[in-house]
Short mmCIF file of C-alpha atoms in Angstrom, two decimals:
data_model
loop_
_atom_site.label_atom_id
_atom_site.label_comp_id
_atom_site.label_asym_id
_atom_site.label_seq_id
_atom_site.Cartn_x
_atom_site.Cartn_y
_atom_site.Cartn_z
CA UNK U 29 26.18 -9.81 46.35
CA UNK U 30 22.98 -11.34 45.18
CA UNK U 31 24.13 -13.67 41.75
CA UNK U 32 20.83 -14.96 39.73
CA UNK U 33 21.63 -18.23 38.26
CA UNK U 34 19.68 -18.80 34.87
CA UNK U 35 19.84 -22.21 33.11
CA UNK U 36 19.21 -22.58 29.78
CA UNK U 37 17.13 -25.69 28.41
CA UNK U 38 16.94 -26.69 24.97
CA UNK U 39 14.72 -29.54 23.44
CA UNK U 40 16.51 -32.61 23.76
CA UNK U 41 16.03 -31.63 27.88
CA UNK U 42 12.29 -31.26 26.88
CA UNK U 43 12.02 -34.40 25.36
CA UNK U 44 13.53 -36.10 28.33
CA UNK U 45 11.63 -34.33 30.72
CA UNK U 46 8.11 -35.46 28.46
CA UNK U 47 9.05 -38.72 27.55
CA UNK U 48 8.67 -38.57 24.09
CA UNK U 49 11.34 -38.04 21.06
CA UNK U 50 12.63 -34.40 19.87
CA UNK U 51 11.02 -34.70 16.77
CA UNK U 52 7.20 -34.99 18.47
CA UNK U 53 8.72 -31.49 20.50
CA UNK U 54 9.57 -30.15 17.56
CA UNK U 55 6.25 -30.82 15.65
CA UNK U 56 4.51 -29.28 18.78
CA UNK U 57 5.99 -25.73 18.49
CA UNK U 58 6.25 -25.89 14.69
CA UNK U 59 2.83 -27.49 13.68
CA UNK U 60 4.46 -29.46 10.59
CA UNK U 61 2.45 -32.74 11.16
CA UNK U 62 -0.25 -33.74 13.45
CA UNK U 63 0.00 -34.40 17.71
CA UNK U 64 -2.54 -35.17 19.66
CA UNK U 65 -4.06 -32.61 22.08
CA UNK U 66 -3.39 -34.92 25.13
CA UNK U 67 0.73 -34.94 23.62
CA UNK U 68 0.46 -30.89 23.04
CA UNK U 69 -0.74 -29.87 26.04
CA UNK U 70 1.86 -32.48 27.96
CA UNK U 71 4.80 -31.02 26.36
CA UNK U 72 3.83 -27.02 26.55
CA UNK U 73 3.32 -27.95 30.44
CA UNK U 74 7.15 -29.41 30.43
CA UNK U 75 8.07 -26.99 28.38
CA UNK U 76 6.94 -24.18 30.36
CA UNK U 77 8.54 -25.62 33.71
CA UNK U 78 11.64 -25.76 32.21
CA UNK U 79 11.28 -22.13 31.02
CA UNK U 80 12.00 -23.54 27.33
CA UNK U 81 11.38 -20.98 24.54
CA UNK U 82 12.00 -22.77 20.95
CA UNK U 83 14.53 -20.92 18.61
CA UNK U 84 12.12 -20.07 15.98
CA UNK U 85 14.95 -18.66 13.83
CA UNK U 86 17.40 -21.28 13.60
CA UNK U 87 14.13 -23.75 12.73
CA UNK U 88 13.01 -21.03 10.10
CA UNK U 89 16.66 -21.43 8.84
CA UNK U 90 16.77 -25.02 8.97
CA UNK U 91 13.70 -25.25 7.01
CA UNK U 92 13.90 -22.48 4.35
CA UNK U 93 11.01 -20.95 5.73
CA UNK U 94 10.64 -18.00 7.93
CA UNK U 95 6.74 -17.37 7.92
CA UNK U 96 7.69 -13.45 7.85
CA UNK U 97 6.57 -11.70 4.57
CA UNK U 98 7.69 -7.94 4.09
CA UNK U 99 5.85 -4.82 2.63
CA UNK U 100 8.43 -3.03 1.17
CA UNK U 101 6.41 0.69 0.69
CA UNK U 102 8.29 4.03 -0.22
CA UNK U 103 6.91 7.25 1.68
CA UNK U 104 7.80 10.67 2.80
CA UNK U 105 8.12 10.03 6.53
CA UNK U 106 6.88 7.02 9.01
CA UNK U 107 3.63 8.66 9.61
CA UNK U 108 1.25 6.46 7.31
CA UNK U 109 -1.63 8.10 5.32
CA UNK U 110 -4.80 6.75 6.10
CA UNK U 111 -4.72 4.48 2.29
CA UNK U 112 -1.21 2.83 3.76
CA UNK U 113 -3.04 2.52 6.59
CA UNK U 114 -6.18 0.78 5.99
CA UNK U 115 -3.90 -1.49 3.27
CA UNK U 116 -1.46 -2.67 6.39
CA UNK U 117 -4.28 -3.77 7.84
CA UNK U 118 -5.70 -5.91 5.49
CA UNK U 119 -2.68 -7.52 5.09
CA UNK U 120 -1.99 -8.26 8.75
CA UNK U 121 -5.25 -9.89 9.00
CA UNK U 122 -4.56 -12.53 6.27
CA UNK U 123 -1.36 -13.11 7.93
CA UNK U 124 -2.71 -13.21 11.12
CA UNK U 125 -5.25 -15.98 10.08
CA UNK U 126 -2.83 -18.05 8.16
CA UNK U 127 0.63 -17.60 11.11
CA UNK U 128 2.44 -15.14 9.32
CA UNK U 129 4.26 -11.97 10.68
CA UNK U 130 5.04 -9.21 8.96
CA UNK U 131 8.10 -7.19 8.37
CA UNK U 132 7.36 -3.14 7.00
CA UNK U 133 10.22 -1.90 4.81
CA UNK U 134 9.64 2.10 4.77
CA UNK U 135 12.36 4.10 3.29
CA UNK U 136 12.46 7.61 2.12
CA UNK U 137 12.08 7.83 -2.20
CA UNK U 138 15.58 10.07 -1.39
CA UNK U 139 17.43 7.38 0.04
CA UNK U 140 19.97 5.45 -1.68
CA UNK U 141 18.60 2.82 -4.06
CA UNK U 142 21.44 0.94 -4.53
CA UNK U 143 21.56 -0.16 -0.59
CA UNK U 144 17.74 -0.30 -0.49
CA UNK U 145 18.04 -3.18 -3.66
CA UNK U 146 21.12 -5.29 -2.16
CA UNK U 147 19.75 -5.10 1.28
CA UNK U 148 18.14 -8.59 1.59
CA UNK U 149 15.51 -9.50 4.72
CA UNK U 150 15.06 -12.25 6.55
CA UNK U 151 11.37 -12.93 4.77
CA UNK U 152 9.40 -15.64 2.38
CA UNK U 153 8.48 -12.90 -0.10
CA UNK U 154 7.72 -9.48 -0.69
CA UNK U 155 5.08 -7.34 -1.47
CA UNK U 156 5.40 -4.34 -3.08
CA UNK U 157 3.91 -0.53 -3.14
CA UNK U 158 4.04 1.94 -5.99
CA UNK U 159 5.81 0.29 -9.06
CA UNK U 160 7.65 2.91 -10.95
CA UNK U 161 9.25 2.71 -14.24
CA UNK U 162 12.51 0.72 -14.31
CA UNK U 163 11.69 -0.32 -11.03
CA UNK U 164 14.97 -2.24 -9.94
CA UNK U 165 12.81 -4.01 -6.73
CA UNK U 166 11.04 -5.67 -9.00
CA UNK U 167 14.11 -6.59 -11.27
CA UNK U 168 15.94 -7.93 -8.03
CA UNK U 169 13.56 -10.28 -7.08
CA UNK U 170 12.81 -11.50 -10.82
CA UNK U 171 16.38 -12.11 -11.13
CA UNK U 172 16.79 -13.89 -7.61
CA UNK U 173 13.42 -15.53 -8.01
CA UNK U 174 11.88 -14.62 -4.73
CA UNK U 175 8.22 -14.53 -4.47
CA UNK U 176 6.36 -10.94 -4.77
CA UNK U 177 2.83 -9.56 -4.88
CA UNK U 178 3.07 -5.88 -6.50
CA UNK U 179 0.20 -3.53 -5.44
CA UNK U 180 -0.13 -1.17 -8.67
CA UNK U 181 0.84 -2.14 -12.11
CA UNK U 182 4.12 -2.88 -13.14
CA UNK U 183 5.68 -2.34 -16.40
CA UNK U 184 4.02 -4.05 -19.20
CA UNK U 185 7.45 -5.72 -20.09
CA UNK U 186 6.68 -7.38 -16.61
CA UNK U 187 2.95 -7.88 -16.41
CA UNK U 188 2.88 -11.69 -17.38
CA UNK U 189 5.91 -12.50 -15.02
CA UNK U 190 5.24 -11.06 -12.06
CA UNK U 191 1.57 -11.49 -9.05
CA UNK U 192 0.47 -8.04 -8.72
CA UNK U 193 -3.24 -6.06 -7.48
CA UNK U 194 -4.37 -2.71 -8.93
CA UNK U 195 -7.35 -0.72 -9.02
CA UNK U 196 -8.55 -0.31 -12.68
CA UNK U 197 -6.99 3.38 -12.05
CA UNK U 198 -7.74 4.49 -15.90
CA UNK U 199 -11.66 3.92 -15.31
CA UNK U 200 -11.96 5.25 -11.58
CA UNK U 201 -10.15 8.40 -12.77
CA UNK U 202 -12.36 8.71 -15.90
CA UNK U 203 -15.26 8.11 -13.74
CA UNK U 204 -13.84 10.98 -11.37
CA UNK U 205 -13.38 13.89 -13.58
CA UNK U 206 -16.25 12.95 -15.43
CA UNK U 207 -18.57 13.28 -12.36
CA UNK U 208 -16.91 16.78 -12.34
CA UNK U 209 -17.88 17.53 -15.49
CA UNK U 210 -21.18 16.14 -15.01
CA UNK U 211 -21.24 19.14 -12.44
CA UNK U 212 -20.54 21.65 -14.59
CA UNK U 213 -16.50 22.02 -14.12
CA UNK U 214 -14.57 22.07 -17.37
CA UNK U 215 -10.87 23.51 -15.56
CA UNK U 216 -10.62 21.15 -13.71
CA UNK U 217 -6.98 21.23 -11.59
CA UNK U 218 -5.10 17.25 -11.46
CA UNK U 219 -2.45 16.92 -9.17
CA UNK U 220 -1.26 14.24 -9.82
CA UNK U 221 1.58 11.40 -7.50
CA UNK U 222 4.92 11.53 -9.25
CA UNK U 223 5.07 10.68 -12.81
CA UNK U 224 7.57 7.91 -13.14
CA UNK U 225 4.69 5.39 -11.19
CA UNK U 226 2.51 3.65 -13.36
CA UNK U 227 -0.41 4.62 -11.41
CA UNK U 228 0.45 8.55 -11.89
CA UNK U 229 0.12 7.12 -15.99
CA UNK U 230 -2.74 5.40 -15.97
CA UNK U 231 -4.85 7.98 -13.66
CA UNK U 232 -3.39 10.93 -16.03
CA UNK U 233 -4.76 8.64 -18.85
CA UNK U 234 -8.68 8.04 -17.75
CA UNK U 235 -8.08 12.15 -16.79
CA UNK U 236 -7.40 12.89 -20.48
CA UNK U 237 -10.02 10.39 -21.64
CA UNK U 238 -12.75 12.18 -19.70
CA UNK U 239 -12.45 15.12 -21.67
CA UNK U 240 -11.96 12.99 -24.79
CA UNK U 241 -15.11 11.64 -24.26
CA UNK U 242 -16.98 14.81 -24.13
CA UNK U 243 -14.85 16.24 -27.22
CA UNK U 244 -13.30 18.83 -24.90
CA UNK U 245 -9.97 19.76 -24.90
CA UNK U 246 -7.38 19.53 -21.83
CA UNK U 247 -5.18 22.10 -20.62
CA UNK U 248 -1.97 20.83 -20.07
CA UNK U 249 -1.12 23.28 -17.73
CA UNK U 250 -3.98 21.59 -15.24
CA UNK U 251 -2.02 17.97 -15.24
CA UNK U 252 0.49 18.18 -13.06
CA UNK U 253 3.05 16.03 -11.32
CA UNK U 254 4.47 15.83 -8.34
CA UNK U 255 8.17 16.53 -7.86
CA UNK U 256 10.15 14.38 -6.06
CA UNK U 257 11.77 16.43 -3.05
CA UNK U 258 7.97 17.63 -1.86
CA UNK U 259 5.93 15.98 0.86
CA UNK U 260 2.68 15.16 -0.76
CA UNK U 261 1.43 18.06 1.46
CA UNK U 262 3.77 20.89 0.49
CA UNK U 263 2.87 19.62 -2.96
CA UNK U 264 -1.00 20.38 -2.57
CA UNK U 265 -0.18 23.35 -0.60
CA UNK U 266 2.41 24.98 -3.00
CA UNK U 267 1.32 24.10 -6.39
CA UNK U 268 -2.13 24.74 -5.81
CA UNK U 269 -1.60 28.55 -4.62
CA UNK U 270 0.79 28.98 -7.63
CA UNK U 271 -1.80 27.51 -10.63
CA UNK U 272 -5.02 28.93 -8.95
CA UNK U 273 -2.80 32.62 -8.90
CA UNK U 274 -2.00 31.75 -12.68
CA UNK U 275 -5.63 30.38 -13.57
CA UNK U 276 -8.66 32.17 -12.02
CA UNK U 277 -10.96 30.39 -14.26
CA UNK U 278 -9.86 27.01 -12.34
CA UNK U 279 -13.21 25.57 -10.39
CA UNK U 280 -12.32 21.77 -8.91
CA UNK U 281 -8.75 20.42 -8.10
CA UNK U 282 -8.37 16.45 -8.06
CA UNK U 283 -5.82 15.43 -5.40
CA UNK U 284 -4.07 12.15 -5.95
CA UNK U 285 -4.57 11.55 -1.86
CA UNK U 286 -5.81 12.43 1.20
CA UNK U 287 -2.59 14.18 2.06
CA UNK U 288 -2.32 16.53 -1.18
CA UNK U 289 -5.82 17.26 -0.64
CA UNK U 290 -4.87 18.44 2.44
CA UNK U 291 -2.17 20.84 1.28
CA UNK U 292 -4.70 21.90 -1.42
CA UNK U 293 -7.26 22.86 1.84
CA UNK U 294 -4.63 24.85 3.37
CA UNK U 295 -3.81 26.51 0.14
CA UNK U 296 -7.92 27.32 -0.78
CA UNK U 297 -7.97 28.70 3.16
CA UNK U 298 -4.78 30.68 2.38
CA UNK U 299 -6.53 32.19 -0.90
CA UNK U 300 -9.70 32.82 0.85
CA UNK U 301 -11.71 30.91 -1.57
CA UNK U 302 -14.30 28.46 0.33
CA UNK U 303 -14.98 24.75 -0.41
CA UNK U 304 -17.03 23.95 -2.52
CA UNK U 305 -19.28 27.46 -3.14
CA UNK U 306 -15.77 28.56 -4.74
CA UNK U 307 -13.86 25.95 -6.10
CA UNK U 308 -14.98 22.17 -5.83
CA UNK U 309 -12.18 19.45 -4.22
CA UNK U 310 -12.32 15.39 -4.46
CA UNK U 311 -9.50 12.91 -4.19
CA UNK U 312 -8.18 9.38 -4.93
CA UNK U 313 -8.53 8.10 -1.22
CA UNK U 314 -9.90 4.90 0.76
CA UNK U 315 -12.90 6.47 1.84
CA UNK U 316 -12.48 6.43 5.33
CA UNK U 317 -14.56 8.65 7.63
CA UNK U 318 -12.09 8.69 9.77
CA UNK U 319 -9.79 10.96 7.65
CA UNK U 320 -8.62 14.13 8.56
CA UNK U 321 -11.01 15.10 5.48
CA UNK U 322 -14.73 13.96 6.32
CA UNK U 323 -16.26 15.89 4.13
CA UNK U 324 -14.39 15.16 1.09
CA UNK U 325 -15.49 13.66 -2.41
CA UNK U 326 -13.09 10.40 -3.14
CA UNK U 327 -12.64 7.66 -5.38
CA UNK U 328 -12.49 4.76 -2.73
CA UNK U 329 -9.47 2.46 -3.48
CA UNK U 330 -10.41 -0.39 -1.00
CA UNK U 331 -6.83 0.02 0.45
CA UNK U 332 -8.00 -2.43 3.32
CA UNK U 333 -9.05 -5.57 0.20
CA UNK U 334 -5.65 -4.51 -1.99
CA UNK U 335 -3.85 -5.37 1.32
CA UNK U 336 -5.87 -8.60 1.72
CA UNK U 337 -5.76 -10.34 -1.43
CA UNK U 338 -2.30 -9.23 -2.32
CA UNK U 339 -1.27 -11.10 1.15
CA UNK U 340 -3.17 -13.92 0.32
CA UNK U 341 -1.54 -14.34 -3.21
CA UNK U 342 1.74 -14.00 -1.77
CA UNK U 343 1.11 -16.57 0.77
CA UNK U 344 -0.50 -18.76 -2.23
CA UNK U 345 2.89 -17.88 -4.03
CA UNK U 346 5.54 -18.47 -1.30
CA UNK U 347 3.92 -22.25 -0.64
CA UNK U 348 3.92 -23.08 -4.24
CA UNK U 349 6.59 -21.19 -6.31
CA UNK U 350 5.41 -22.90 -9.53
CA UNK U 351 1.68 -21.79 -9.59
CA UNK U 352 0.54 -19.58 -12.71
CA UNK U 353 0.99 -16.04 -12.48
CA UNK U 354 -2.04 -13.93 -11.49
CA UNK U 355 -3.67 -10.45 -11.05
CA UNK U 356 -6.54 -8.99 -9.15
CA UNK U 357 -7.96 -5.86 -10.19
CA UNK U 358 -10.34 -4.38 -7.53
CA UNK U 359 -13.11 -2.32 -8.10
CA UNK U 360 -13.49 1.10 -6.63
CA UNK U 361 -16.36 3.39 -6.67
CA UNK U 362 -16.89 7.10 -5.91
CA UNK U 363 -17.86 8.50 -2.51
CA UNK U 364 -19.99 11.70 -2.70
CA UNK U 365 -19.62 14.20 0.29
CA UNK U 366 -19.95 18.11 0.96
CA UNK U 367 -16.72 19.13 -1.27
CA UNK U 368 -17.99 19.22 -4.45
CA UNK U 369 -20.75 21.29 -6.17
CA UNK U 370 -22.76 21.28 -8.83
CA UNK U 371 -21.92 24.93 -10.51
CA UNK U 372 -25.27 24.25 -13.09
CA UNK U 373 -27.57 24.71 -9.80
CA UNK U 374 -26.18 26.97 -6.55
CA UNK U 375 -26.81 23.85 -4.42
CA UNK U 376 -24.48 21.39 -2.53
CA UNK U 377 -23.41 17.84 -3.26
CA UNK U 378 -23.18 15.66 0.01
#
């Protein structure tokens, strides 16, 4: 029998080996104060002949500082839509730049909240996805004062104590339905995320103000919300084959993503009714081309720069706990493509 004898080597062995103290090993592989390149590149040559790998944890312990910040995000399964996906991205490239990792937190809006809130993770800080109404994550970390970005608005109780990023979602949604109505749509279809998120509020509020504005009047039968045992794609699929049964007269839906517009395709297919020389579609979405929807009208969120900057305040946030609170709000702007029409004229938008 073949036995495979593996020794172990720590840093004090490394030191000896290099000829200079622990602490210069130590600042090496941890970066905290200068070494020359001539010392660096002497001690990762030791180090890798003596098959040394530094214990990154127990130094992140020793320290208080783990250089991990999480992205604690609520969704219906672990496939990402493309906005969670373009908004991962941004923030692994700010951590990438300034020797972060990242830890993704995904759990299902049915599981239980009271073992989501006490479970704590090895990370600097949080950030954040789709603030809600009483939203105990934020309360939890308030109380426990660990650092947090928040992407979306959080309770007004909350806005001056807590870092957070948002699209000005009242204006890009008054901007969205009043395009529609620029078009010549007056039932116009909202299906909105669920209600209890202050984004669902504020989007259902620059909705309402668009037909304010024009001194219409809103059916409240055409804002809807979405329930909270649907995907986002049953949603589109189900609700918008039961309200276009109900209303005929209905000639644009607004989706509140790429994945309820989707159900809302399926549905329209389903109903035989053709997009857009039937009924017009557009969505709140980042804009990608790359979408399973090319084609569709969107209000581009700029997933990818939410992602960035609220990184880059959290990483502001977690090496300075006492700097003043801030928010970013980012702009977004509408993206014109082949699913909406202009029902004055019997041409195409795109």
């Amino acid at each position: 029998m073949c036995i495979e004898v593996i020794i172990i080597t720590n840093i004090n062995d490394v030191a000896k080996e290099a000829g200079v103290s622990k602490s210069t090993v130590s600042s090496v592989f941890s970066g905290k104060r200068p070494i020359s390149n001539e010392v660096k590149e002497h001690v990762f040559q030791v180090a890798k002949k003596l098959n040394y790998r530094p214990n990154y944890l127990a130094r992140s312990l020793a320290i208080k500082e783990m250089k991990i910040i999480g992205l604690n995000m609520q969704g219906e399964n672990v496939k990402f839509s493309q906005f969670h996906l373009s908004l991962l991205n941004g923030v692994l490239k700010v951590c990438y730049e300034s020797g972060y990792r990242v830890l993704v937190n995904h759990l299902s809006p049915q599981y239980d909240n009271h073992i989501q809130f006490q479970t704590t993770d090895p990370v600097d800080g949080e950030i954040l996805l789709d603030p809600a109404q009483k939203d105990q994550r934020i309360v939890e970390r308030l109380e426990k004062n660990i650092p947090m970005v928040v992407i979306g608005r959080p309770e007004k109780e909350y806005e001056d104590k807590v870092f957070y990023v948002d699209n000005d979602n009242v204006s890009i949604a008054a901007k969205l339905t009043g395009y529609l109505m620029e078009l010549g749509h007056k039932n116009i279809l909202f299906l909105n995320s669920l209600e209890s998120r202050t984004v669902s509020q504020d989007r259902a509020k620059g909705y309402l103000e668009a037909f304010r504005t024009l001194s219409l009047h809103a059916n409240n039968d055409y804002l809807v919300f979405k329930p909270d045992d649907m995907t986002s794609v049953e949603y589109g699929y189900l609700f918008t084959k039961e309200i276009i049964s109900k209303h005929e007269n209905i000639t644009a839906i607004i989706a509140d993503s790429d994945k309820v517009a989707q159900g809302v395709y399926n549905a329209l297919q389903e109903l035989g009714l053709v997009i857009p020389e039937d009924i017009s579609v557009a969505a709140f979405s980042d804009g990608s081309e790359s979408t399973l929807l090319p084609t569709l009208t969107c209000a581009n969120l700029n997933s990818e720069i939410l992602g960035e900057e609220a990184a880059k305040l959290l990483i502001e946030q977690c090496k300075n706990k006492d700097i003043i609170v801030k928010k970013l709000i980012i702009s977004s702007k509408l993206i014109l493509r082949k699913s909406t029409k202009n029902i004055f004229h019997n041409d195409t938008l795109g």
